[in-house]
Short mmCIF file of C-alpha atoms and ligand atoms in Angstrom, two decimals:
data_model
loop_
_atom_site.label_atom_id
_atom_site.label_comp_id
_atom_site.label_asym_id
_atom_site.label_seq_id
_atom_site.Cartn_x
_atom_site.Cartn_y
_atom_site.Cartn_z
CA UNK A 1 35.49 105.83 -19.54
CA UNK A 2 37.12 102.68 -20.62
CA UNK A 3 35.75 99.55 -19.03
CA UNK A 4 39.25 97.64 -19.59
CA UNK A 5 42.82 99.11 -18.13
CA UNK A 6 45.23 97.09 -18.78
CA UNK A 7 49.01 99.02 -20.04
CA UNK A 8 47.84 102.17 -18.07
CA UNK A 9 49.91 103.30 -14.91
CA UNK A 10 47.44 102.72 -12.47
CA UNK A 11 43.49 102.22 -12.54
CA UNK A 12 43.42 106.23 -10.95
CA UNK A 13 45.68 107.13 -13.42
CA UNK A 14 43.54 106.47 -16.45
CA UNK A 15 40.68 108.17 -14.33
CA UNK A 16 42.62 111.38 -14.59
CA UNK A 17 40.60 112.48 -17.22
CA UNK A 18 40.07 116.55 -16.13
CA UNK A 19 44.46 116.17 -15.62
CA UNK A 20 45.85 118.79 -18.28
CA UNK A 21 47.41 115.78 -21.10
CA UNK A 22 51.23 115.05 -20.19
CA UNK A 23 51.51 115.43 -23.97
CA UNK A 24 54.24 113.72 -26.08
CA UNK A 25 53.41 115.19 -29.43
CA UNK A 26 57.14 117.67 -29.29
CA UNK A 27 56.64 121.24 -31.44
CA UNK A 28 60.28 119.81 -32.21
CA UNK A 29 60.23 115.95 -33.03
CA UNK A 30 61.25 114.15 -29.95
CA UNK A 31 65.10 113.99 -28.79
CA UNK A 32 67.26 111.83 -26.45
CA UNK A 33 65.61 113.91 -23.71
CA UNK A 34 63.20 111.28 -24.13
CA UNK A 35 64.99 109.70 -21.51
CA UNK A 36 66.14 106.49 -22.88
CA UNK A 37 69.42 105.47 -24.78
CA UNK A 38 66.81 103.30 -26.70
CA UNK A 39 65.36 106.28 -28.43
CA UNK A 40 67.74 107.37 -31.31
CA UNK A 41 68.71 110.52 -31.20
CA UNK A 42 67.55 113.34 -33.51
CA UNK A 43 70.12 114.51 -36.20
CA UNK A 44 69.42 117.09 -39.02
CA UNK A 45 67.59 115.87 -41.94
CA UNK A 46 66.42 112.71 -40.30
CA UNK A 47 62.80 113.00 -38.90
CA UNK A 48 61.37 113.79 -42.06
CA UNK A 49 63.49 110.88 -43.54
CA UNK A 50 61.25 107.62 -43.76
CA UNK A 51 63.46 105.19 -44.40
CA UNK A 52 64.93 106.67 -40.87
CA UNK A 53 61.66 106.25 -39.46
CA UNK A 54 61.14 102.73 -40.13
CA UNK A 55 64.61 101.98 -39.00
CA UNK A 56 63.59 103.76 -35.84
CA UNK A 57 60.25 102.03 -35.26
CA UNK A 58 59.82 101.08 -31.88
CA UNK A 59 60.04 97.00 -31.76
CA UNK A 60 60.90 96.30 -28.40
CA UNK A 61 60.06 96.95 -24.85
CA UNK A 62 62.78 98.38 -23.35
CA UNK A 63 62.35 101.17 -26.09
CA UNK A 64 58.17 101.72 -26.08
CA UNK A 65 59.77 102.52 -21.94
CA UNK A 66 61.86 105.30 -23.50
CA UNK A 67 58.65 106.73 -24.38
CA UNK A 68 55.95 105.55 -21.91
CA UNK A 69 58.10 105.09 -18.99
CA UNK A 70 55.36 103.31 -17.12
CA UNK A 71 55.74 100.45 -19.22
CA UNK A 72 58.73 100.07 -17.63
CA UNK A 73 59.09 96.44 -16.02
CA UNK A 74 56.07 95.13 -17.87
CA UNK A 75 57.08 91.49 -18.79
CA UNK A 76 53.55 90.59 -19.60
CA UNK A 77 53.40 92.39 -22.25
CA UNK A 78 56.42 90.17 -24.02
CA UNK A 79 53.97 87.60 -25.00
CA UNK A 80 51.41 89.80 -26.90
CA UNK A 81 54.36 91.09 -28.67
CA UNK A 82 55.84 87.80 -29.16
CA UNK A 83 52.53 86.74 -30.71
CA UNK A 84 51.97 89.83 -32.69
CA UNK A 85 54.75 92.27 -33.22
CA UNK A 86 54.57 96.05 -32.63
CA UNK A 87 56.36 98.66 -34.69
CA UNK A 88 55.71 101.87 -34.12
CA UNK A 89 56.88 105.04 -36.00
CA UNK A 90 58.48 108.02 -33.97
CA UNK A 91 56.45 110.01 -35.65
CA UNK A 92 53.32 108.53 -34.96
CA UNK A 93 54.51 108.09 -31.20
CA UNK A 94 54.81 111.75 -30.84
CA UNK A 95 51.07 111.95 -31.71
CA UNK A 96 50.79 110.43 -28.14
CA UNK A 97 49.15 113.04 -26.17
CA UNK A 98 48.37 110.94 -23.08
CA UNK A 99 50.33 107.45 -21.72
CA UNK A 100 47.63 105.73 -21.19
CA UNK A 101 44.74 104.36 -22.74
CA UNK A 102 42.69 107.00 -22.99
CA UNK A 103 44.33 108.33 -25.49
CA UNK A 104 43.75 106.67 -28.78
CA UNK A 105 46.54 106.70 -30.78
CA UNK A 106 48.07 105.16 -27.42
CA UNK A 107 45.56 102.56 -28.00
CA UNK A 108 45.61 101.79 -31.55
CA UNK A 109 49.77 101.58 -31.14
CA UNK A 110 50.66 100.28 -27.82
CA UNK A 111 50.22 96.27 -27.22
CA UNK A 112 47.39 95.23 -24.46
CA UNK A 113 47.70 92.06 -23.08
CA UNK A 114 43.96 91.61 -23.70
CA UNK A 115 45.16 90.90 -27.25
CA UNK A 116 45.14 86.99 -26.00
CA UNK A 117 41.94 86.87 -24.48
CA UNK A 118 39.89 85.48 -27.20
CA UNK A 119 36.32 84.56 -27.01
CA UNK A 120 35.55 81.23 -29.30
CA UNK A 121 33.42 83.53 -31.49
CA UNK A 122 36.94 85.03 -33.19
CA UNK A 123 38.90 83.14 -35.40
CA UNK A 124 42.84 84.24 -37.16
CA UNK A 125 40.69 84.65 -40.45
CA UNK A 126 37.02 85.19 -40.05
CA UNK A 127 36.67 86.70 -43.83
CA UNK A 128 38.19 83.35 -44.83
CA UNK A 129 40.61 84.82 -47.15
CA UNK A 130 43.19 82.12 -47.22
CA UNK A 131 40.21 80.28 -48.88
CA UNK A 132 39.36 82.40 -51.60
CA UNK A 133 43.11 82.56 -52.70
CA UNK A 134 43.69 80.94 -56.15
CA UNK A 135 47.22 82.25 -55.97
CA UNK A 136 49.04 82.45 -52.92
CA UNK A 137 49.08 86.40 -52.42
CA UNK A 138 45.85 87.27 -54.49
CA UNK A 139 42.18 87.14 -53.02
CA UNK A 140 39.46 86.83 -55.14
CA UNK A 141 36.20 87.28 -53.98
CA UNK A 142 34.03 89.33 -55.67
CA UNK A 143 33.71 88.99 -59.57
CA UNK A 144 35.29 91.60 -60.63
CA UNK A 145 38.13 92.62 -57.76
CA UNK A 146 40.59 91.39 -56.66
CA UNK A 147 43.13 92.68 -53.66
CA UNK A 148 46.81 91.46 -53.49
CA UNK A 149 48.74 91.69 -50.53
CA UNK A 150 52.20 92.89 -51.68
CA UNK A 151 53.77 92.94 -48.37
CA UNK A 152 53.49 91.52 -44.93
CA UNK A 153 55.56 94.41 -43.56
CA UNK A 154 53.72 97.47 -42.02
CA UNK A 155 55.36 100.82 -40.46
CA UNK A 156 53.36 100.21 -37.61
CA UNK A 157 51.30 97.44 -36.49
CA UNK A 158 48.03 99.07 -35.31
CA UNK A 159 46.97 97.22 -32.42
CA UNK A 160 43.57 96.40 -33.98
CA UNK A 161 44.60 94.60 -37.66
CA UNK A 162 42.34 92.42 -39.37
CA UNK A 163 45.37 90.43 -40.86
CA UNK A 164 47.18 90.37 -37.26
CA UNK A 165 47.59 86.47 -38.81
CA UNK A 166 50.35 87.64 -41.03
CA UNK A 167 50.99 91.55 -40.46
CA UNK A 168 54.69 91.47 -39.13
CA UNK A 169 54.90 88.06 -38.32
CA UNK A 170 57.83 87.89 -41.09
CA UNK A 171 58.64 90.99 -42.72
CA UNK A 172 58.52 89.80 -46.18
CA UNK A 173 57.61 91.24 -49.90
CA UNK A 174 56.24 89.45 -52.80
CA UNK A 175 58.75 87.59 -54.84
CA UNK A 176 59.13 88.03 -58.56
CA UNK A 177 58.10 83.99 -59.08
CA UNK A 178 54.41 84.81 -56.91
CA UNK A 179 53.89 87.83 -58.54
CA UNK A 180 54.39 86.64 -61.88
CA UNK A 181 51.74 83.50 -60.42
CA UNK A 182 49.56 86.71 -60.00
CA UNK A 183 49.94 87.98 -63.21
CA UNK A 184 49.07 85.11 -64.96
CA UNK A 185 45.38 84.42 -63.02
CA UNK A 186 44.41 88.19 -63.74
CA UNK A 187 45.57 87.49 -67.36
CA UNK A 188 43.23 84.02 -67.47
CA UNK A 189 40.44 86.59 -65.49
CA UNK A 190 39.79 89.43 -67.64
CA UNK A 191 36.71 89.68 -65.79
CA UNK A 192 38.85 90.97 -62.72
CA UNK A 193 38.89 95.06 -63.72
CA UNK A 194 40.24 96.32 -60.02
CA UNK A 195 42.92 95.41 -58.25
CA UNK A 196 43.92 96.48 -55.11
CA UNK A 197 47.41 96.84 -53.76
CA UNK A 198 47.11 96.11 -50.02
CA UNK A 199 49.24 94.30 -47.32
CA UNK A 200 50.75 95.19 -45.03
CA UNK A 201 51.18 98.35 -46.42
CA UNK A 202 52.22 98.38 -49.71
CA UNK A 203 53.98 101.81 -49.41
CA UNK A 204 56.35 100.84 -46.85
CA UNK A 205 58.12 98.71 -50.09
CA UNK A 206 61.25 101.04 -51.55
CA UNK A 207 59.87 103.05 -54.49
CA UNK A 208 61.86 99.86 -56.48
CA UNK A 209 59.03 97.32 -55.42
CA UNK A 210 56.27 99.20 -55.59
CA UNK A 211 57.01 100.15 -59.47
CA UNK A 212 57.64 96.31 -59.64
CA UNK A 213 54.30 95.14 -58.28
CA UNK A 214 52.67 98.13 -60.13
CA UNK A 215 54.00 97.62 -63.47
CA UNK A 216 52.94 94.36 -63.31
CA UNK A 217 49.51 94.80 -62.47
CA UNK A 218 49.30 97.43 -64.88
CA UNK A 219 50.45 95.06 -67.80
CA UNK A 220 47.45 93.15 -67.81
CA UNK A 221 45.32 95.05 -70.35
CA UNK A 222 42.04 93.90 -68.22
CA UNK A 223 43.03 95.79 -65.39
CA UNK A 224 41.28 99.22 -65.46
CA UNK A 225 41.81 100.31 -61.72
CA UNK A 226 44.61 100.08 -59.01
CA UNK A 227 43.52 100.45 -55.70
CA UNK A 228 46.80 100.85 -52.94
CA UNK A 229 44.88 100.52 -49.61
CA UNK A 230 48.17 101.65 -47.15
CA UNK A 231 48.07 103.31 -43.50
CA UNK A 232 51.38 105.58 -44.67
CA UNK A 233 49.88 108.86 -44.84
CA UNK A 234 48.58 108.51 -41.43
CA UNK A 235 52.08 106.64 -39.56
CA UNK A 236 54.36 107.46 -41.83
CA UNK A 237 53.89 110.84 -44.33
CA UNK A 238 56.88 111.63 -44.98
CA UNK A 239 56.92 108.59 -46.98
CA UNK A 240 55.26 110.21 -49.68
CA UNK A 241 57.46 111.73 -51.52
CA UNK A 242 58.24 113.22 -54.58
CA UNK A 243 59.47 110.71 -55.95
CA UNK A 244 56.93 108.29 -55.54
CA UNK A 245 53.99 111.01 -56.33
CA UNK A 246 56.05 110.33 -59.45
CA UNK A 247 55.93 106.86 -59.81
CA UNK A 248 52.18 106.51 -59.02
CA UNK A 249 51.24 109.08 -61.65
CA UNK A 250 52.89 106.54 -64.48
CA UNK A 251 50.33 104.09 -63.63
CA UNK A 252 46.60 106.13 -64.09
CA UNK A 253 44.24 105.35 -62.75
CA UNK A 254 45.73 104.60 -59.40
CA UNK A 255 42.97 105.28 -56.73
CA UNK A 256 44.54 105.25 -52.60
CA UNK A 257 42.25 104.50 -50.16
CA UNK A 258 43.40 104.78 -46.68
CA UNK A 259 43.06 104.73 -43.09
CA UNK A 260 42.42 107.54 -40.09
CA UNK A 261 40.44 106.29 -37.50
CA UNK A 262 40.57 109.56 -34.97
CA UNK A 263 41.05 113.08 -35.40
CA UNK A 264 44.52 113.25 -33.25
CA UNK A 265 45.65 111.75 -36.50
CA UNK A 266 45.00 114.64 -38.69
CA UNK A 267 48.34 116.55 -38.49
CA UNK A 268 49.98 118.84 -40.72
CA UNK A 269 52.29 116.44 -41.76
CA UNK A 270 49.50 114.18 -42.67
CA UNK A 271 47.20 116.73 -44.62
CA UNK A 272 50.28 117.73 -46.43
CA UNK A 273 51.18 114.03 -47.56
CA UNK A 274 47.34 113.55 -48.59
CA UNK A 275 47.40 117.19 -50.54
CA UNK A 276 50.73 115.79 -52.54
CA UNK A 277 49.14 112.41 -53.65
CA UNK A 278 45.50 114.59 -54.10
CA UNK A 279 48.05 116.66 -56.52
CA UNK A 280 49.00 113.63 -58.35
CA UNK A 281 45.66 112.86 -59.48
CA UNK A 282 45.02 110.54 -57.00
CA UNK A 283 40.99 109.84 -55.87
CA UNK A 284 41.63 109.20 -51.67
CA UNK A 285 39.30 107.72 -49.58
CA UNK A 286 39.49 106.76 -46.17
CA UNK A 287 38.14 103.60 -44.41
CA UNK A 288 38.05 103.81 -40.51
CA UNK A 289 37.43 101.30 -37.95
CA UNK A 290 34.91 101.53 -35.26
CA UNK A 291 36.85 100.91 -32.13
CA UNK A 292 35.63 100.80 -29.04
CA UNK A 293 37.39 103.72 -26.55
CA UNK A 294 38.88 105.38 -30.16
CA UNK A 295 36.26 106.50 -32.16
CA UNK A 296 33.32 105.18 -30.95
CA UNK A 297 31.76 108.59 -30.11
CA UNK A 298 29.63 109.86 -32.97
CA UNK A 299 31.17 113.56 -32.35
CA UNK A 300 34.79 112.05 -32.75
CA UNK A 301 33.54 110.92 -36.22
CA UNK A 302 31.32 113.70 -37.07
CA UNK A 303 35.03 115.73 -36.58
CA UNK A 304 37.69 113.29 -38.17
CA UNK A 305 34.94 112.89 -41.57
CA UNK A 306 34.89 116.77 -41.56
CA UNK A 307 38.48 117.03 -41.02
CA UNK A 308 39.03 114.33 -44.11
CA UNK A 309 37.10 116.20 -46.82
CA UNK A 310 39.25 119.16 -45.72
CA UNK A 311 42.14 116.73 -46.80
CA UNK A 312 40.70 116.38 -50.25
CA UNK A 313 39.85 112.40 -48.72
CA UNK A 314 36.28 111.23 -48.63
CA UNK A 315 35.23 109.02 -45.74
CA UNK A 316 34.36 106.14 -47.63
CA UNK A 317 33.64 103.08 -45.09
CA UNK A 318 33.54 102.55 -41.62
CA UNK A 319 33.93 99.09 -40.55
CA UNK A 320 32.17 97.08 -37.58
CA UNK A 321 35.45 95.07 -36.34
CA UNK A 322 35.72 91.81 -37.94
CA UNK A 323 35.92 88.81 -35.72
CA UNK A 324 39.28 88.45 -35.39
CA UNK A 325 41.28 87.05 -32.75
CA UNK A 326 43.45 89.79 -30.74
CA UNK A 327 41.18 92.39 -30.81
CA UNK A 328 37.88 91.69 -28.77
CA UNK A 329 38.55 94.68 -26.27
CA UNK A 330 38.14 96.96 -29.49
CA UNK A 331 34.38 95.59 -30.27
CA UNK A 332 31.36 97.78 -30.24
CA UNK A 333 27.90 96.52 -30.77
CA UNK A 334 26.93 97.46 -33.89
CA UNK A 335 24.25 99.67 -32.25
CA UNK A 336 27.23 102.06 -31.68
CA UNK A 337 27.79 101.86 -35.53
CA UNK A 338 24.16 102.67 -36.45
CA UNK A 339 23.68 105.42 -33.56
CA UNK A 340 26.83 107.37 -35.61
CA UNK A 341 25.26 106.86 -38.77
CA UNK A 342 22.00 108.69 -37.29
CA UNK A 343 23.82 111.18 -35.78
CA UNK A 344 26.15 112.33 -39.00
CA UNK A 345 23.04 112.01 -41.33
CA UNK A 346 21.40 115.64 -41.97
CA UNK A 347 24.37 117.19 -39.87
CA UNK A 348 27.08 116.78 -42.30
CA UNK A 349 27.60 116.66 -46.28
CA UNK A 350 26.71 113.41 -47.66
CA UNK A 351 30.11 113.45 -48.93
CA UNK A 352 31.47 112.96 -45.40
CA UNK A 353 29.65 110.43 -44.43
CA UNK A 354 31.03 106.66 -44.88
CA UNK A 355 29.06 103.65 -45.29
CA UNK A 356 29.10 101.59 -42.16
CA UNK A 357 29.84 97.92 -43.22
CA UNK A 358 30.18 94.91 -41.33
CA UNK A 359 32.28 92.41 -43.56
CA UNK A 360 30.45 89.32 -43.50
CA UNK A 361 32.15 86.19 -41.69
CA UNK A 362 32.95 83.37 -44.04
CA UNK A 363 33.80 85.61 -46.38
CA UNK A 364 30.01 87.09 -47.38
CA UNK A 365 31.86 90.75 -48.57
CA UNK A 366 31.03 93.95 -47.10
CA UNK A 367 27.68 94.68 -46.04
CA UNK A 368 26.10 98.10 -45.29
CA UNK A 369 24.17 98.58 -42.32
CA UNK A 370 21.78 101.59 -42.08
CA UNK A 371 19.16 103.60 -40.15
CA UNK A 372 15.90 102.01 -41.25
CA UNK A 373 14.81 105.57 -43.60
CA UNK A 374 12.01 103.37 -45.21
CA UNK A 375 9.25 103.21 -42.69
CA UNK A 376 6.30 101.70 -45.23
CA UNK A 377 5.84 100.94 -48.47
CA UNK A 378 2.37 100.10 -50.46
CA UNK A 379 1.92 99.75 -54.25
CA UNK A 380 1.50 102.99 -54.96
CA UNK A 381 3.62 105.06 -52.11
CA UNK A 382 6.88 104.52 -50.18
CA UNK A 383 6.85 105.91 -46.84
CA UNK A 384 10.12 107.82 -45.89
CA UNK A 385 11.59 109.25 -42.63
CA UNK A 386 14.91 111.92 -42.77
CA UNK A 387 16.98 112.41 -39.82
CA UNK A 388 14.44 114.90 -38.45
CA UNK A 389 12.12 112.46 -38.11
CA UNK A 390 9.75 114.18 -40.57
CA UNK A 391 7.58 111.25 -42.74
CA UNK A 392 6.90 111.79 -46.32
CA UNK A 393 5.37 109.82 -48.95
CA UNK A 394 6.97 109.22 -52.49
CA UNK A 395 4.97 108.35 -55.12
CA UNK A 396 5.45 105.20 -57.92
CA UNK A 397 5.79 106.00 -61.27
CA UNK A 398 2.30 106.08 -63.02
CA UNK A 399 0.52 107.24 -59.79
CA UNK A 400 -1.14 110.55 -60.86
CA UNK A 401 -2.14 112.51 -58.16
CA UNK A 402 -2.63 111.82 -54.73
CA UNK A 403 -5.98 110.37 -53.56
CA UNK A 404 -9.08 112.43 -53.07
CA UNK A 405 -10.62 111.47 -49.64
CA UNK A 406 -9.34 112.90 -46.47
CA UNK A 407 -7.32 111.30 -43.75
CA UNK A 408 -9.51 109.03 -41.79
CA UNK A 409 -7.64 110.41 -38.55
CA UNK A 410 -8.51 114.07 -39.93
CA UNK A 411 -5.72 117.04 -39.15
CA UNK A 412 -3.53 113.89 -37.68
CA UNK A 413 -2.77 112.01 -40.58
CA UNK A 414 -0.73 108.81 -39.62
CA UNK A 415 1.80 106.13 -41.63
CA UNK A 416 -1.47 104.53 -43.62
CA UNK A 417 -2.50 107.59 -44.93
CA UNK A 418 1.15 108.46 -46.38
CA UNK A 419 1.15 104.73 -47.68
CA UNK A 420 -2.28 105.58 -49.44
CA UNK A 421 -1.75 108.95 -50.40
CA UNK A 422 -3.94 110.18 -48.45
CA UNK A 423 -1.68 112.81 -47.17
CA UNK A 424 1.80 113.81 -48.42
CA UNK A 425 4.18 114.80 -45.30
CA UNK A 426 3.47 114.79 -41.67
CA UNK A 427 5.76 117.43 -40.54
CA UNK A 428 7.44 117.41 -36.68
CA UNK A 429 6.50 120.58 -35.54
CA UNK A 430 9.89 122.57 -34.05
CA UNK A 431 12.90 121.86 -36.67
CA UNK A 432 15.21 124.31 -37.26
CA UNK A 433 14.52 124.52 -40.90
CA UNK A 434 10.66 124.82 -40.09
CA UNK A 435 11.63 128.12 -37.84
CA UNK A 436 14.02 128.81 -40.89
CA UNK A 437 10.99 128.58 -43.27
CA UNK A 438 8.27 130.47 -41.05
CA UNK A 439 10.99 133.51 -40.86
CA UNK A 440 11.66 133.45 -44.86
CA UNK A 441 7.70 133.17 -45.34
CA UNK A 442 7.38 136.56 -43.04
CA UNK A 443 10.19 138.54 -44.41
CA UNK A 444 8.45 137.66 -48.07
CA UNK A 445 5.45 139.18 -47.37
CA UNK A 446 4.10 141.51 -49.44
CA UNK A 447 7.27 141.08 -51.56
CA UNK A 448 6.85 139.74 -55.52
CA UNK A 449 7.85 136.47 -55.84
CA UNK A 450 9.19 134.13 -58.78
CA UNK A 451 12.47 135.87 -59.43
CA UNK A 452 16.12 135.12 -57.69
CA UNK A 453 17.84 138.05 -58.51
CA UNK A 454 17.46 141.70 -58.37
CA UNK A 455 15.16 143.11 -61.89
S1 SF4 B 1 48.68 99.25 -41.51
FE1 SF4 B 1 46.92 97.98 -42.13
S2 SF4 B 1 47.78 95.94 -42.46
FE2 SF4 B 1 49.28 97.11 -41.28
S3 SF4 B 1 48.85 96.66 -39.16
FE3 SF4 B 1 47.71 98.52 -39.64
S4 SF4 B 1 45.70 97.79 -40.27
FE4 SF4 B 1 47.08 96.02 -40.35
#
C-alpha cells in the first residue's frame, strides 16, 4: 500500500487493489480511441518506428489526459513539469496497466507533485559530479573510468533520475568543439581504460551522433572498453535496430549496461531488442533502482533478475536512491535493500543477483552493502553463515587439521568453537537440502559407492 497518493483519482481509488487492472497495455498499440485528439493517431509502419516514437512522446498535460483521463484538470502538476520535464514514449505508456500509482511504470513515468518536496538532506548533485569534471561533459572519478554524458536528451524522463539537474532541461547533444575537449584529456590520461557513454541516453542520438561520439572515443588507443549506459531497450526498443546493431559492432568491445527496474517492463518487444544487441556481441547488464512502491518487494526482484538472465542481461547493480532532490517519495531505507539481498541469496543463481550499492555522497563511488556472511574470525578460522543460517568454519592456509579437544559446550558446539576449530559446521536442523541429503543417504544404502555412472 503506498503511504503517498498524490496523481491518483481518488485516495479509494488507489485502494482498489483486488479491482481487475483497467489495463492500457493494447494487444494492438494504442489508437485515437484513446480518447484524445492529443494522442496521434496510429498509421501503418509507425509504432515500431522510433524516431515516430520520440516525436510522439508525451510532453504535455493535456496529452498524459489523453491517456490517464483523471489527470484531467490537474494544474498542479504544471510546476513539477515545468521544473523537470516529462517525456514519455507511447510505447512505454501502453505498459500502463493501472492509472494510478500503484502501478509502477505509472510511477516511474507520470510526474508527482511530491517531486518539490525536498527534505534539506537532498541536494541537485549529491555525487558531486559537476566537481569531478575536468572537461565540461566528462566525469572522472575513479582512476581508471571515466563516463561522458553525450546527451541531455532522454526518450523518457523516468520520474526518479539521478541527473533530474540536467535530464531534459535542454534537449541538447555534445558538440564537435566539447567532444574534441574530451578527446584530448583521455589522450593526456592513458590511465583512463573505460569509458562510458551515458546521458541522457546516449541511444536516443540519430545513428549519425552516436558513430560520432563513438569513433571518437574509440580513437584514443588507451581506451580498451566502451560502456553505453541507456534506458532504450526498456522505453524505447524499437530503437535498436539493425542498423545500429551495425554500428556498435565496428567499435569492439562495446559493453551496454542498462536499466529495468520492474518486471511489467520485460515485454516482448524488449527481450527482442536485448536478444539483437546480445547477437551483436554485446555483454548487457542491467542496473535497477530500489524504489520505494516499484520494486521494493524482494519477490518483484527475485522475478525481474530471473526474467533478465532469460534476456541474456545479468543484473549487475541495484542502487539505494541517491540523495537527490525530486525524488524523496521514492526512498527506501536501506534495510529494504539488504532484506532483498537476503532473500535472493541461496534462492537464485549468483548470476542473477546484483550488487546492492549505495553511491557515496560527495562523490565517495559506489559502495556495496551486504548481509553480514562473516560472523567471526580468529587467526586460524573464519566463521561463516549461508542464507540458511547454517555456520561453518574455514580454515587459514597453514592450519593442518582441526583441533583435538572437544567442544567445551559438548554435542552443542557454539561460534568459539568454529573460531577455534573445535568443531567444523553447526548444522540448522530442518533445511530442505538436509531432508534432500537424509533421502539420498537412504536410497544409497546398501548400494556401492565411488562411481557416477553406470559400470
Ligand atoms: S533514461 Fe536515465 S538519464 Fe534519462 S531520465 Fe531515465 S534515468 Fe535519467
Amino acid at each position: 500500500m503506498q503511504q503517498h497518493v498524490v496523481v491518483t483519482l481518488t485516495d479509494t481509488e488507489e485502494e482498489k487493489g483486488s479491482e481487475p487492472p483497467s489495463t492500457m497495455r493494447a494487444e494492438e498499440p494504442p489508437s485515437s480511441s484513446l480518447n484524445d485528439p492529443a494522442v496521434p493517431p496510429k498509421a501503418a509502419g509507425q509504432w515500431n518506428d522510433w524516431r515516430w516514437q520520440i516525436r510522439n512522446r508525451i510532453r504535455t498535460l493535456g496529452q498524459l489526459s489523453g491517456y490517464v483521463p483523471g489527470l484531467s484538470g490537474r494544474d498542479d502538476l504544471k510546476s513539477v513539469i515545468g521544473k523537470y520535464p516529462m517525456a514519455i514514449t507511447p510505447y512505454y505508456a501502453s505498459l500502463i496497466r493501472r492509472a494510478d500509482l500503484s502501478d509502477p511504470v505509472f510511477r516511474m513515468s507520470v510526474p508527482n507533485r511530491q517531486e518539490l518536496q525536498d527534505p534539506p538532506c537532498l541536494s541537485e548533485d549529491p555525487l558531486e559530479e559537476h566537481v569531478d569534471m575536468p572537461v565540461p561533459g566528462l566525469i572522472h572519478r575513479y582512476r581508471d573510468r571515466a563516463l561522458l554524458i553525450a546527451t541531455t536528451t532522454c526518450s523518457m524522463y523516468c520520474r526518479h533520475c539521478t541527473r533530474k539537474r540536467i535530464a531534459g532541461t535542454r534537449e541538447s547533444s555534445i558538440s564537435t568543439r566539447r567532444l574534441r575537449q574530451v578527446v584530448e584529456y583521455l589522450q593526456s590520461h592513458p590511465e583512463i581504460s573505460d569509458v562510458i557513454v551515458s546521458g541522457g541516453d546516449p541511444l536516443t542520438m540519430p545513428d549519425a551522433s552516436v558513430e560520432s561520439v563513438l569513433s571518437a572515443v574509440r580513437s584514443v588507443p588507451s581506451v580498451q572498453v566502451i560502456r553505453i549506459g541507456t534506458r532504450v531497450p526498456v522505453v524505447l526498443p524499437m530503437r535498436i535496430t539493425e542498423d545500429l546493431t551495425a554500428l556498435l559492432r565496428r567499435y569492439h568491445p562495446v559493453w551496454i549496461n542498462t536499466h529495468f527496474n520492474h518486471p511489467n517492463e520485460l515485454t516482448p518487444e524488449s527481450a527482442a531488442a536485448c536478444a539483437k544487441l546480445a547477437d551483436a556481441g554485446i555483454p548487457l547488464g542491467n542496473q535497477s533502482v530500489l524504489l520505494r512502491g516499484v520494486n521494493d518487494q524482494p519477490q518483484v526482484i527475485e522475478q525481474l533478475c530471473r526474467g533478465l538472465i532469460g534476456m541474456r542481461v545479468r543484473p549487475y547493480y541495484l542502487y539505494q536512491c541517491d540523495l537527490v532532490r525530486g525524488v524523496e517519495h521514492f526512498r527506501t531505507s536501506v534495510r529494504a535493500g539488504v532484506e532483498i539481498m537476503e532473500y535472493l541469496r541461496g534462492r537464485v543463481s549468483g548470476i542473477a543477483i546484483p550488487t546492492f550499492v549505495i553511491d557515496a555522497p560527495h562523490g565517495g563511488g559506489k559502495i556495496p552493502v551486504l548481509p553480514s556472511y562473516v560472523v567471526s574470525m580468529s587467526p586460524t578460522h573464519t566463521v561463516l553463515r549461508n542464507y540458511e543460517g547454517l555456520l561453518v568454519n574455514y580454515p587459514e592456509p597453514g592450519v593442518e587439521s582441526m583441533a583435538e579437544e572437544p567442544s567445551e559446550l559438548g554435542a552443542s558446539p557454539g561460534v568459539w568453537d568454529l573460531a577455534s576449530g573445535r568443531a567444523s559446521v553447526i548444522q540448522p536442523a530442518r533445511t530442505l537440502r538436509a531432508q534432500r541429503r537424509e533421502s539420498i543417504r537412504s536410497r544409497r544404502v546398501g548400494q556401492a559407492t565411488g562411481f557416477l555412472f553406470d559400470q
